[in-house]
Amino acid sequence: MDQLLSLAAENLISPIILSFVLGLLASLFRSDLSVPEAAAKALSIYLLFAIGFKGGVSVADHGIDGRLGAALLAGIILSAGLPMVAFGLLRVMTRLERLDAAAVAAHYGSISIVTFVAGTSVLESQGIGSEGYMVAVAAAMEAPAILSALWLVARGGGSDARGMDSALLREIMLNGSIVLLVGSFLIGMITGPEGLAEISSFIVSPFKGVLCIFLLDMGLVAGRGLREGSGVLRPGVLAFGVVMPLVGSTIGLGTGLLLGLSTGGIALLMTLSASASYIAVPAAMRVALPEANPSLYLTLSLGVTFPFNLTLGLPLYVAVAQALTGG
Amino acid sequence: MQTHKAKRVAIIIEAVMESRLTKALNDAGVTGYTILPVLGGSGRSGSWNRAGQVSRASGMVQVVCIIRPDRLDKMLEAAFAVVERHIGVVSIQDCEVVRAERF
């Protein structure tokens, strides 16, 4: 318990979390502080490239683990299965309509890559290693949840779902962040440690500083979302935004233990299972389920679950993974 | 200078639907359109501001096209099939153009 509290305290006063809090507070107090849209986009490209590349290098350095295929498959199953759990919880905890519940559930099956990046940063600062291919698992977990949500709506006999046309499927599978993450992972795997040595001054040293600025922007966006969407957060919905990450991370924990992942790998799988998408899934939901309320799922995933994971969730997942693996 | 009557159709729609809308317009024989970014606004779905969005996918765009009056119905049918279930506004104005053959 002491270890958990000290890890949580250490996490809370880290530059990345404090940058996020600064953005959140600035936004809640209606400061005009903002990060230009193009700059935020450039920062996210940098972070995705760096995290993908480093994951690929790690795989090249340590060799392809036999668990890679199993971990990828587990990621896909988790992403497809977690929306069912989320949907069940939403039906019990809230009075949301089936359509809104399915749309929210899709977000909790998919992942937040920024939470994942922050998780790797916490692990690095603790000196805990993880499997490099967890980046590929993260990419694999982006899309299946969307299909599960559409299935949940179709199963209810609703005609609300526009359905999965080929254009939407292509947009989901070739989503920019998936392409960049997988592409940079492959580049890292092909070029290995020599490739990393060539560009490490760009993608290793400045990484945490860039993450701070990016999280400052995420804090601003989350704060604005909370300000504008707080009306949709009824007590049951709000509680779901905190309970679901804990449920998801527990399922991720069990899966990680079954797969025999390292302490860091388990903590990252817990993080992925606990996180909720706010980029890929909202876009897909706007196309496939336009009648679902966007302020509900965006406020919940970005305004409640993301800050929860970033501040309290990450140290909790790392501490639990350490406690159960002795790492 | 001689001018010719035309219709100016402005469609404000979610950015994620942009490519679907422009495809429908192309299929309906629209010869050209202009896409403009939208900064923010307020309506039935509440207030909205571009700065508060986490990605462009959550944003909105305005698609403007000028067409000959006799092509209006076909174009609106095609556009409405895309826009119908989504947040957005479709407006039509009378206008005049100088080079009618371009529309």
Tab-separated table of C-alpha atoms in Angstrom:
chain	number	residue	atom	x	y	z
A	1	MET	CA	0.000	0.000	0.000
A	2	ASP	CA	2.844	2.339	0.924
A	3	GLN	CA	4.503	1.546	-2.380
A	4	LEU	CA	1.277	2.304	-4.246
A	5	LEU	CA	0.847	5.641	-2.461
A	6	SER	CA	4.434	6.667	-3.067
A	7	LEU	CA	4.176	5.685	-6.754
A	8	ALA	CA	0.909	7.625	-7.067
A	9	ALA	CA	2.446	10.684	-5.383
A	10	GLU	CA	5.543	10.454	-7.572
A	11	ASN	CA	3.338	10.173	-10.667
A	12	LEU	CA	1.176	13.116	-9.630
A	13	ILE	CA	4.100	15.479	-9.260
A	14	SER	CA	5.812	14.401	-12.496
A	15	PRO	CA	6.187	17.094	-15.194
A	16	ILE	CA	3.854	15.239	-17.562
A	17	ILE	CA	0.945	15.024	-15.130
A	18	LEU	CA	1.457	18.575	-13.883
A	19	SER	CA	1.454	19.809	-17.504
A	20	PHE	CA	-1.879	18.047	-18.025
A	21	VAL	CA	-3.260	19.558	-14.808
A	22	LEU	CA	-2.086	23.007	-15.919
A	23	GLY	CA	-3.983	22.643	-19.205
A	24	LEU	CA	-7.059	21.299	-17.421
A	25	LEU	CA	-7.134	24.139	-14.881
A	26	ALA	CA	-6.388	26.803	-17.506
A	27	SER	CA	-9.334	25.563	-19.506
A	28	LEU	CA	-11.697	25.201	-16.556
A	29	PHE	CA	-10.870	28.781	-15.479
A	30	ARG	CA	-11.434	29.947	-19.079
A	31	SER	CA	-7.879	31.096	-19.801
A	32	ASP	CA	-7.197	31.859	-23.465
A	33	LEU	CA	-4.156	29.534	-23.391
A	34	SER	CA	-4.195	27.265	-26.447
A	35	VAL	CA	-1.884	25.076	-28.509
A	36	PRO	CA	-2.362	25.702	-32.244
A	37	GLU	CA	-4.145	22.812	-33.959
A	38	ALA	CA	-1.294	22.196	-36.408
A	39	ALA	CA	1.271	22.171	-33.579
A	40	ALA	CA	-0.789	19.663	-31.598
A	41	LYS	CA	-1.036	17.477	-34.706
A	42	ALA	CA	2.751	17.659	-35.207
A	43	LEU	CA	3.347	16.736	-31.558
A	44	SER	CA	1.064	13.712	-31.841
A	45	ILE	CA	2.858	12.566	-35.018
A	46	TYR	CA	6.187	12.880	-33.201
A	47	LEU	CA	4.966	10.887	-30.189
A	48	LEU	CA	3.419	8.110	-32.286
A	49	PHE	CA	6.516	7.830	-34.443
A	50	ALA	CA	8.861	7.775	-31.450
A	51	ILE	CA	6.872	5.211	-29.475
A	52	GLY	CA	6.397	2.963	-32.532
A	53	PHE	CA	10.050	3.204	-33.521
A	54	LYS	CA	11.343	2.441	-30.037
A	55	GLY	CA	8.977	-0.554	-29.791
A	56	GLY	CA	10.293	-1.898	-33.100
A	57	VAL	CA	13.911	-1.428	-31.998
A	58	SER	CA	13.195	-3.276	-28.775
A	59	VAL	CA	11.796	-6.237	-30.734
A	60	ALA	CA	14.817	-6.182	-33.078
A	61	ASP	CA	17.141	-6.040	-30.093
A	62	HIS	CA	15.574	-8.832	-28.067
A	63	GLY	CA	14.261	-10.958	-30.915
A	64	ILE	CA	10.673	-11.831	-31.679
A	65	ASP	CA	9.134	-13.352	-28.606
A	66	GLY	CA	6.936	-16.395	-29.125
A	67	ARG	CA	4.240	-14.534	-27.226
A	68	LEU	CA	3.978	-11.829	-29.896
A	69	GLY	CA	1.240	-13.625	-31.889
A	70	ALA	CA	-0.611	-14.620	-28.731
A	71	ALA	CA	-0.421	-11.047	-27.389
A	72	LEU	CA	-1.749	-9.633	-30.659
A	73	LEU	CA	-4.615	-12.121	-30.676
A	74	ALA	CA	-5.344	-11.359	-27.030
A	75	GLY	CA	-5.393	-7.646	-27.837
A	76	ILE	CA	-7.933	-8.175	-30.602
A	77	ILE	CA	-10.119	-10.361	-28.361
A	78	LEU	CA	-9.895	-7.825	-25.520
A	79	SER	CA	-10.870	-4.981	-27.830
A	80	ALA	CA	-13.824	-6.946	-29.198
A	81	GLY	CA	-14.892	-8.269	-25.794
A	82	LEU	CA	-14.511	-5.221	-23.549
A	83	PRO	CA	-17.419	-3.367	-25.238
A	84	MET	CA	-19.723	-6.249	-24.197
A	85	VAL	CA	-18.620	-5.805	-20.575
A	86	ALA	CA	-18.917	-2.004	-20.836
A	87	PHE	CA	-22.360	-2.311	-22.436
A	88	GLY	CA	-23.561	-4.606	-19.646
A	89	LEU	CA	-22.238	-2.214	-16.997
A	90	LEU	CA	-23.839	0.779	-18.684
A	91	ARG	CA	-27.211	-0.960	-18.819
A	92	VAL	CA	-26.961	-1.702	-15.088
A	93	MET	CA	-25.424	1.583	-13.902
A	94	THR	CA	-27.139	4.108	-16.178
A	95	ARG	CA	-30.377	4.726	-17.992
A	96	LEU	CA	-28.718	5.198	-21.343
A	97	GLU	CA	-30.543	4.050	-24.454
A	98	ARG	CA	-29.141	1.000	-26.217
A	99	LEU	CA	-27.680	3.145	-29.005
A	100	ASP	CA	-25.830	5.521	-26.670
A	101	ALA	CA	-24.680	2.635	-24.473
A	102	ALA	CA	-23.267	0.779	-27.497
A	103	ALA	CA	-21.483	3.909	-28.739
A	104	VAL	CA	-19.942	4.538	-25.304
A	105	ALA	CA	-19.008	0.845	-25.025
A	106	ALA	CA	-17.054	1.028	-28.302
A	107	HIS	CA	-14.820	3.725	-26.808
A	108	TYR	CA	-13.941	1.522	-23.839
A	109	GLY	CA	-12.992	-1.466	-25.992
A	110	SER	CA	-10.675	0.636	-28.103
A	111	ILE	CA	-7.662	2.417	-26.656
A	112	SER	CA	-6.122	5.808	-25.932
A	113	ILE	CA	-2.644	5.847	-27.384
A	114	VAL	CA	-1.711	8.906	-25.298
A	115	THR	CA	-2.513	6.989	-22.109
A	116	PHE	CA	-0.340	4.172	-23.446
A	117	VAL	CA	2.506	6.609	-24.176
A	118	ALA	CA	2.177	8.084	-20.676
A	119	GLY	CA	2.212	4.513	-19.301
A	120	THR	CA	5.494	3.723	-21.059
A	121	SER	CA	6.898	6.948	-19.671
A	122	VAL	CA	5.913	5.973	-16.106
A	123	LEU	CA	7.514	2.547	-16.600
A	124	GLU	CA	10.703	4.123	-17.940
A	125	SER	CA	10.959	6.460	-14.997
A	126	GLN	CA	10.597	3.433	-12.671
A	127	GLY	CA	13.229	1.527	-14.639
A	128	ILE	CA	10.735	-1.208	-15.546
A	129	GLY	CA	11.157	-2.821	-18.962
A	130	SER	CA	8.337	-4.055	-21.188
A	131	GLU	CA	7.871	-6.034	-24.387
A	132	GLY	CA	8.514	-3.790	-27.414
A	133	TYR	CA	5.670	-5.400	-29.311
A	134	MET	CA	3.100	-3.918	-26.920
A	135	VAL	CA	3.007	-1.049	-29.426
A	136	ALA	CA	1.706	-3.477	-32.047
A	137	VAL	CA	-0.835	-4.797	-29.523
A	138	ALA	CA	-1.994	-1.197	-28.996
A	139	ALA	CA	-2.496	-0.776	-32.754
A	140	ALA	CA	-4.385	-4.086	-32.949
A	141	MET	CA	-6.763	-2.941	-30.200
A	142	GLU	CA	-7.915	0.235	-31.965
A	143	ALA	CA	-10.561	-1.144	-34.317
A	144	PRO	CA	-12.300	-4.399	-33.197
A	145	ALA	CA	-14.331	-2.545	-30.550
A	146	ILE	CA	-16.090	-0.555	-33.265
A	147	LEU	CA	-17.378	-3.745	-34.886
A	148	SER	CA	-18.582	-5.017	-31.505
A	149	ALA	CA	-20.566	-1.811	-30.896
A	150	LEU	CA	-22.226	-2.058	-34.312
A	151	TRP	CA	-23.083	-5.672	-33.565
A	152	LEU	CA	-24.605	-4.640	-30.211
A	153	VAL	CA	-26.853	-2.133	-31.963
A	154	ALA	CA	-27.823	-4.547	-34.744
A	155	ARG	CA	-28.566	-7.266	-32.167
A	156	GLY	CA	-31.073	-4.954	-30.503
A	157	GLY	CA	-33.019	-4.909	-33.757
A	158	GLY	CA	-32.404	-1.176	-34.214
A	159	SER	CA	-32.168	0.269	-37.679
A	160	ASP	CA	-30.017	3.100	-36.306
A	161	ALA	CA	-26.702	1.715	-37.415
A	162	ARG	CA	-25.633	2.906	-40.823
A	163	GLY	CA	-23.602	-0.281	-41.001
A	164	MET	CA	-20.063	-1.007	-41.936
A	165	ASP	CA	-19.484	-0.024	-45.538
A	166	SER	CA	-16.147	-0.560	-47.227
A	167	ALA	CA	-15.234	3.131	-46.978
A	168	LEU	CA	-15.721	3.129	-43.204
A	169	LEU	CA	-13.785	-0.117	-42.814
A	170	ARG	CA	-10.891	1.368	-44.802
A	171	GLU	CA	-10.970	4.566	-42.737
A	172	ILE	CA	-10.845	2.565	-39.513
A	173	MET	CA	-8.121	0.141	-40.577
A	174	LEU	CA	-6.000	2.820	-42.249
A	175	ASN	CA	-6.609	5.397	-39.548
A	176	GLY	CA	-3.582	7.736	-39.486
A	177	SER	CA	-2.469	6.786	-35.987
A	178	ILE	CA	-2.588	3.040	-36.768
A	179	VAL	CA	-0.586	3.527	-39.981
A	180	LEU	CA	2.022	5.684	-38.242
A	181	LEU	CA	2.312	3.430	-35.210
A	182	VAL	CA	2.634	0.206	-37.206
A	183	GLY	CA	4.826	1.849	-39.860
A	184	SER	CA	7.311	3.319	-37.375
A	185	PHE	CA	7.281	0.017	-35.461
A	186	LEU	CA	8.320	-1.789	-38.652
A	187	ILE	CA	10.985	0.836	-39.419
A	188	GLY	CA	12.360	0.393	-35.899
A	189	MET	CA	12.294	-3.397	-36.275
A	190	ILE	CA	14.092	-3.260	-39.648
A	191	THR	CA	16.749	-0.712	-38.698
A	192	GLY	CA	17.280	-1.954	-35.130
A	193	PRO	CA	19.586	-0.382	-32.543
A	194	GLU	CA	21.792	1.100	-35.294
A	195	GLY	CA	18.791	2.962	-36.670
A	196	LEU	CA	17.912	4.177	-33.211
A	197	ALA	CA	21.468	5.414	-32.636
A	198	GLU	CA	21.158	7.553	-35.772
A	199	ILE	CA	18.048	9.393	-34.637
A	200	SER	CA	18.063	8.972	-30.855
A	201	SER	CA	18.905	12.628	-30.264
A	202	PHE	CA	15.575	13.410	-31.936
A	203	ILE	CA	13.258	10.670	-30.716
A	204	VAL	CA	14.651	9.717	-27.297
A	205	SER	CA	15.987	12.790	-25.486
A	206	PRO	CA	13.192	15.285	-26.292
A	207	PHE	CA	10.434	12.682	-25.828
A	208	LYS	CA	9.283	13.585	-22.327
A	209	GLY	CA	9.417	17.314	-23.018
A	210	VAL	CA	7.245	16.898	-26.105
A	211	LEU	CA	4.889	14.670	-24.118
A	212	CYS	CA	4.543	17.479	-21.540
A	213	ILE	CA	3.442	20.004	-24.188
A	214	PHE	CA	1.123	17.475	-25.788
A	215	LEU	CA	-0.477	16.679	-22.437
A	216	LEU	CA	-0.829	20.394	-21.744
A	217	ASP	CA	-2.947	20.539	-24.906
A	218	MET	CA	-4.849	17.393	-23.897
A	219	GLY	CA	-5.583	19.070	-20.553
A	220	LEU	CA	-6.947	22.116	-22.378
A	221	VAL	CA	-9.132	19.942	-24.611
A	222	ALA	CA	-10.331	17.772	-21.713
A	223	GLY	CA	-11.163	20.887	-19.679
A	224	ARG	CA	-13.165	22.419	-22.511
A	225	GLY	CA	-14.963	19.103	-23.029
A	226	LEU	CA	-15.829	18.927	-19.332
A	227	ARG	CA	-17.041	22.523	-19.311
A	228	GLU	CA	-19.266	22.074	-22.322
A	229	GLY	CA	-20.405	18.491	-21.745
A	230	SER	CA	-20.778	18.361	-17.977
A	231	GLY	CA	-24.574	18.406	-18.369
A	232	VAL	CA	-24.570	14.850	-19.766
A	233	LEU	CA	-22.584	13.427	-16.864
A	234	ARG	CA	-25.280	12.076	-14.580
A	235	PRO	CA	-23.993	10.232	-11.446
A	236	GLY	CA	-24.319	6.743	-12.994
A	237	VAL	CA	-22.521	7.787	-16.167
A	238	LEU	CA	-19.795	9.540	-14.195
A	239	ALA	CA	-19.308	6.460	-12.007
A	240	PHE	CA	-19.036	4.293	-15.117
A	241	GLY	CA	-16.153	6.484	-16.344
A	242	VAL	CA	-14.144	5.468	-13.266
A	243	VAL	CA	-15.434	1.923	-12.685
A	244	MET	CA	-14.941	0.715	-16.255
A	245	PRO	CA	-11.166	1.422	-16.349
A	246	LEU	CA	-10.811	-0.591	-13.149
A	247	VAL	CA	-12.835	-3.469	-14.601
A	248	GLY	CA	-10.981	-3.265	-17.928
A	249	SER	CA	-7.577	-3.172	-16.256
A	250	THR	CA	-8.488	-6.218	-14.149
A	251	ILE	CA	-9.391	-8.138	-17.310
A	252	GLY	CA	-6.141	-6.896	-18.882
A	253	LEU	CA	-4.267	-8.048	-15.786
A	254	GLY	CA	-5.702	-11.570	-16.032
A	255	THR	CA	-4.897	-11.705	-19.731
A	256	GLY	CA	-1.339	-10.449	-19.177
A	257	LEU	CA	-0.742	-13.077	-16.474
A	258	LEU	CA	-2.128	-15.814	-18.740
A	259	LEU	CA	0.172	-14.673	-21.545
A	260	GLY	CA	3.154	-14.656	-19.192
A	261	LEU	CA	4.068	-11.061	-19.983
A	262	SER	CA	6.707	-9.159	-18.016
A	263	THR	CA	5.759	-6.714	-15.243
A	264	GLY	CA	5.925	-3.789	-17.677
A	265	GLY	CA	3.994	-5.706	-20.342
A	266	ILE	CA	1.211	-6.524	-17.883
A	267	ALA	CA	1.050	-2.902	-16.715
A	268	LEU	CA	0.768	-1.746	-20.334
A	269	LEU	CA	-1.916	-4.328	-21.179
A	270	MET	CA	-3.829	-3.150	-18.104
A	271	THR	CA	-3.395	0.444	-19.291
A	272	LEU	CA	-4.642	-0.389	-22.784
A	273	SER	CA	-7.630	-2.309	-21.417
A	274	ALA	CA	-8.453	0.532	-19.041
A	275	SER	CA	-8.150	3.351	-21.547
A	276	ALA	CA	-10.895	4.718	-23.777
A	277	SER	CA	-10.547	6.062	-27.293
A	278	TYR	CA	-11.296	9.704	-28.101
A	279	ILE	CA	-10.007	10.008	-31.652
A	280	ALA	CA	-10.590	6.929	-33.840
A	281	VAL	CA	-13.820	5.660	-32.278
A	282	PRO	CA	-15.680	9.007	-32.060
A	283	ALA	CA	-15.008	9.564	-35.763
A	284	ALA	CA	-16.285	6.068	-36.622
A	285	MET	CA	-19.335	6.512	-34.394
A	286	ARG	CA	-20.240	9.786	-36.103
A	287	VAL	CA	-20.349	7.931	-39.414
A	288	ALA	CA	-21.885	4.626	-38.305
A	289	LEU	CA	-24.131	5.699	-35.410
A	290	PRO	CA	-24.887	9.388	-36.049
A	291	GLU	CA	-27.905	9.382	-33.713
A	292	ALA	CA	-25.748	8.495	-30.689
A	293	ASN	CA	-24.933	11.494	-28.503
A	294	PRO	CA	-21.313	12.574	-29.210
A	295	SER	CA	-20.991	14.867	-26.201
A	296	LEU	CA	-21.786	11.878	-23.962
A	297	TYR	CA	-19.054	9.569	-25.193
A	298	LEU	CA	-16.462	12.289	-25.743
A	299	THR	CA	-16.944	13.894	-22.328
A	300	LEU	CA	-16.853	10.513	-20.649
A	301	SER	CA	-13.737	9.195	-22.342
A	302	LEU	CA	-11.768	12.442	-22.552
A	303	GLY	CA	-13.074	14.326	-19.528
A	304	VAL	CA	-13.396	11.508	-16.990
A	305	THR	CA	-11.562	8.297	-17.912
A	306	PHE	CA	-8.484	9.881	-19.490
A	307	PRO	CA	-7.666	12.114	-16.472
A	308	PHE	CA	-8.454	9.244	-14.093
A	309	ASN	CA	-6.070	6.884	-15.873
A	310	LEU	CA	-3.373	9.503	-16.194
A	311	THR	CA	-3.348	10.561	-12.548
A	312	LEU	CA	-4.469	7.566	-10.472
A	313	GLY	CA	-4.867	4.652	-12.879
A	314	LEU	CA	-1.307	4.394	-14.203
A	315	PRO	CA	0.448	4.180	-10.816
A	316	LEU	CA	-2.210	1.719	-9.670
A	317	TYR	CA	-1.723	-0.552	-12.703
A	318	VAL	CA	2.073	-0.468	-12.358
A	319	ALA	CA	1.898	-1.192	-8.617
A	320	VAL	CA	-0.542	-4.087	-9.075
A	321	ALA	CA	1.545	-5.559	-11.903
A	322	GLN	CA	4.652	-5.279	-9.709
A	323	ALA	CA	2.924	-6.825	-6.722
A	324	LEU	CA	1.643	-9.824	-8.695
A	325	THR	CA	4.803	-10.525	-10.646
A	326	GLY	CA	7.313	-9.581	-7.988
A	327	GLY	CA	8.861	-7.246	-10.578
B	1	MET	CA	-21.460	42.672	-68.057
B	2	GLN	CA	-23.823	39.806	-68.817
B	3	THR	CA	-24.570	37.608	-65.810
B	4	HIS	CA	-26.462	34.317	-65.496
B	5	LYS	CA	-28.746	33.055	-62.754
B	6	ALA	CA	-27.426	30.211	-60.607
B	7	LYS	CA	-27.980	28.585	-57.195
B	8	ARG	CA	-25.464	28.690	-54.390
B	9	VAL	CA	-25.808	25.705	-52.065
B	10	ALA	CA	-23.936	25.794	-48.739
B	11	ILE	CA	-23.785	22.613	-46.678
B	12	ILE	CA	-22.283	22.662	-43.191
B	13	ILE	CA	-21.501	19.105	-42.164
B	14	GLU	CA	-19.245	17.073	-39.870
B	15	ALA	CA	-15.717	16.730	-41.207
B	16	VAL	CA	-15.940	12.922	-41.088
B	17	MET	CA	-18.706	13.093	-43.705
B	18	GLU	CA	-16.830	15.427	-46.051
B	19	SER	CA	-15.495	12.787	-48.444
B	20	ARG	CA	-18.853	11.010	-48.566
B	21	LEU	CA	-20.638	14.245	-49.388
B	22	THR	CA	-18.194	15.313	-52.101
B	23	LYS	CA	-18.422	11.833	-53.653
B	24	ALA	CA	-22.215	12.129	-53.735
B	25	LEU	CA	-21.910	15.583	-55.324
B	26	ASN	CA	-19.509	14.297	-57.960
B	27	ASP	CA	-21.825	11.361	-58.695
B	28	ALA	CA	-24.732	13.809	-59.079
B	29	GLY	CA	-22.826	15.679	-61.777
B	30	VAL	CA	-21.747	18.701	-59.751
B	31	THR	CA	-18.799	20.193	-61.621
B	32	GLY	CA	-17.110	21.926	-58.716
B	33	TYR	CA	-17.286	22.877	-55.068
B	34	THR	CA	-15.253	24.662	-52.399
B	35	ILE	CA	-14.585	23.325	-48.903
B	36	LEU	CA	-14.142	25.782	-46.050
B	37	PRO	CA	-13.127	25.117	-42.423
B	38	VAL	CA	-15.680	26.015	-39.754
B	39	LEU	CA	-14.435	27.693	-36.556
B	40	GLY	CA	-17.412	27.053	-34.342
B	41	GLY	CA	-21.091	27.664	-33.822
B	42	SER	CA	-24.200	26.853	-31.873
B	43	GLY	CA	-27.410	25.011	-32.684
B	44	ARG	CA	-29.683	22.122	-31.750
B	45	SER	CA	-26.702	19.980	-30.749
B	46	GLY	CA	-25.311	22.680	-28.430
B	47	SER	CA	-22.417	25.082	-28.836
B	48	TRP	CA	-19.283	23.935	-30.558
B	49	ASN	CA	-15.822	25.343	-31.065
B	50	ARG	CA	-13.008	24.078	-33.211
B	51	ALA	CA	-10.449	24.799	-30.489
B	52	GLY	CA	-12.216	22.361	-28.184
B	53	GLN	CA	-11.838	19.366	-30.474
B	54	VAL	CA	-9.206	16.714	-30.019
B	55	SER	CA	-8.892	16.003	-33.734
B	56	ARG	CA	-10.090	17.310	-37.053
B	57	ALA	CA	-12.503	14.375	-37.229
B	58	SER	CA	-14.614	16.054	-34.563
B	59	GLY	CA	-14.733	19.291	-36.535
B	60	MET	CA	-17.091	20.650	-39.170
B	61	VAL	CA	-16.650	21.908	-42.703
B	62	GLN	CA	-18.715	23.923	-45.115
B	63	VAL	CA	-19.073	22.642	-48.675
B	64	VAL	CA	-20.156	25.370	-51.070
B	65	CYS	CA	-21.182	24.718	-54.639
B	66	ILE	CA	-22.728	26.885	-57.330
B	67	ILE	CA	-24.860	25.116	-59.918
B	68	ARG	CA	-27.326	25.806	-62.692
B	69	PRO	CA	-30.928	26.029	-61.363
B	70	ASP	CA	-32.081	23.029	-63.431
B	71	ARG	CA	-29.517	20.806	-61.649
B	72	LEU	CA	-30.568	21.823	-58.141
B	73	ASP	CA	-33.077	19.049	-57.369
B	74	LYS	CA	-30.799	16.215	-58.409
B	75	MET	CA	-27.953	17.711	-56.434
B	76	LEU	CA	-30.066	18.221	-53.299
B	77	GLU	CA	-31.375	14.665	-53.427
B	78	ALA	CA	-27.821	13.323	-53.578
B	79	ALA	CA	-26.580	15.629	-50.816
B	80	PHE	CA	-29.534	14.997	-48.552
B	81	ALA	CA	-29.028	11.240	-48.694
B	82	VAL	CA	-25.669	11.864	-46.990
B	83	VAL	CA	-26.612	14.747	-44.708
B	84	GLU	CA	-30.028	13.562	-43.495
B	85	ARG	CA	-28.990	11.759	-40.290
B	86	HIS	CA	-26.117	14.043	-39.393
B	87	ILE	CA	-25.556	17.339	-37.650
B	88	GLY	CA	-25.537	20.043	-40.300
B	89	VAL	CA	-27.282	22.807	-42.192
B	90	VAL	CA	-28.221	22.960	-45.880
B	91	SER	CA	-29.022	26.396	-47.312
B	92	ILE	CA	-29.749	27.585	-50.855
B	93	GLN	CA	-29.382	31.099	-52.206
B	94	ASP	CA	-30.009	32.703	-55.578
B	95	CYS	CA	-26.858	34.105	-57.110
B	96	GLU	CA	-25.454	35.211	-60.447
B	97	VAL	CA	-22.327	34.056	-62.233
B	98	VAL	CA	-20.380	35.539	-65.114
B	99	ARG	CA	-19.254	32.345	-66.877
B	100	ALA	CA	-22.335	30.122	-67.020
B	101	GLU	CA	-20.618	27.331	-68.953
B	102	ARG	CA	-18.510	26.535	-65.890
B	103	PHE	CA	-21.522	25.506	-63.810
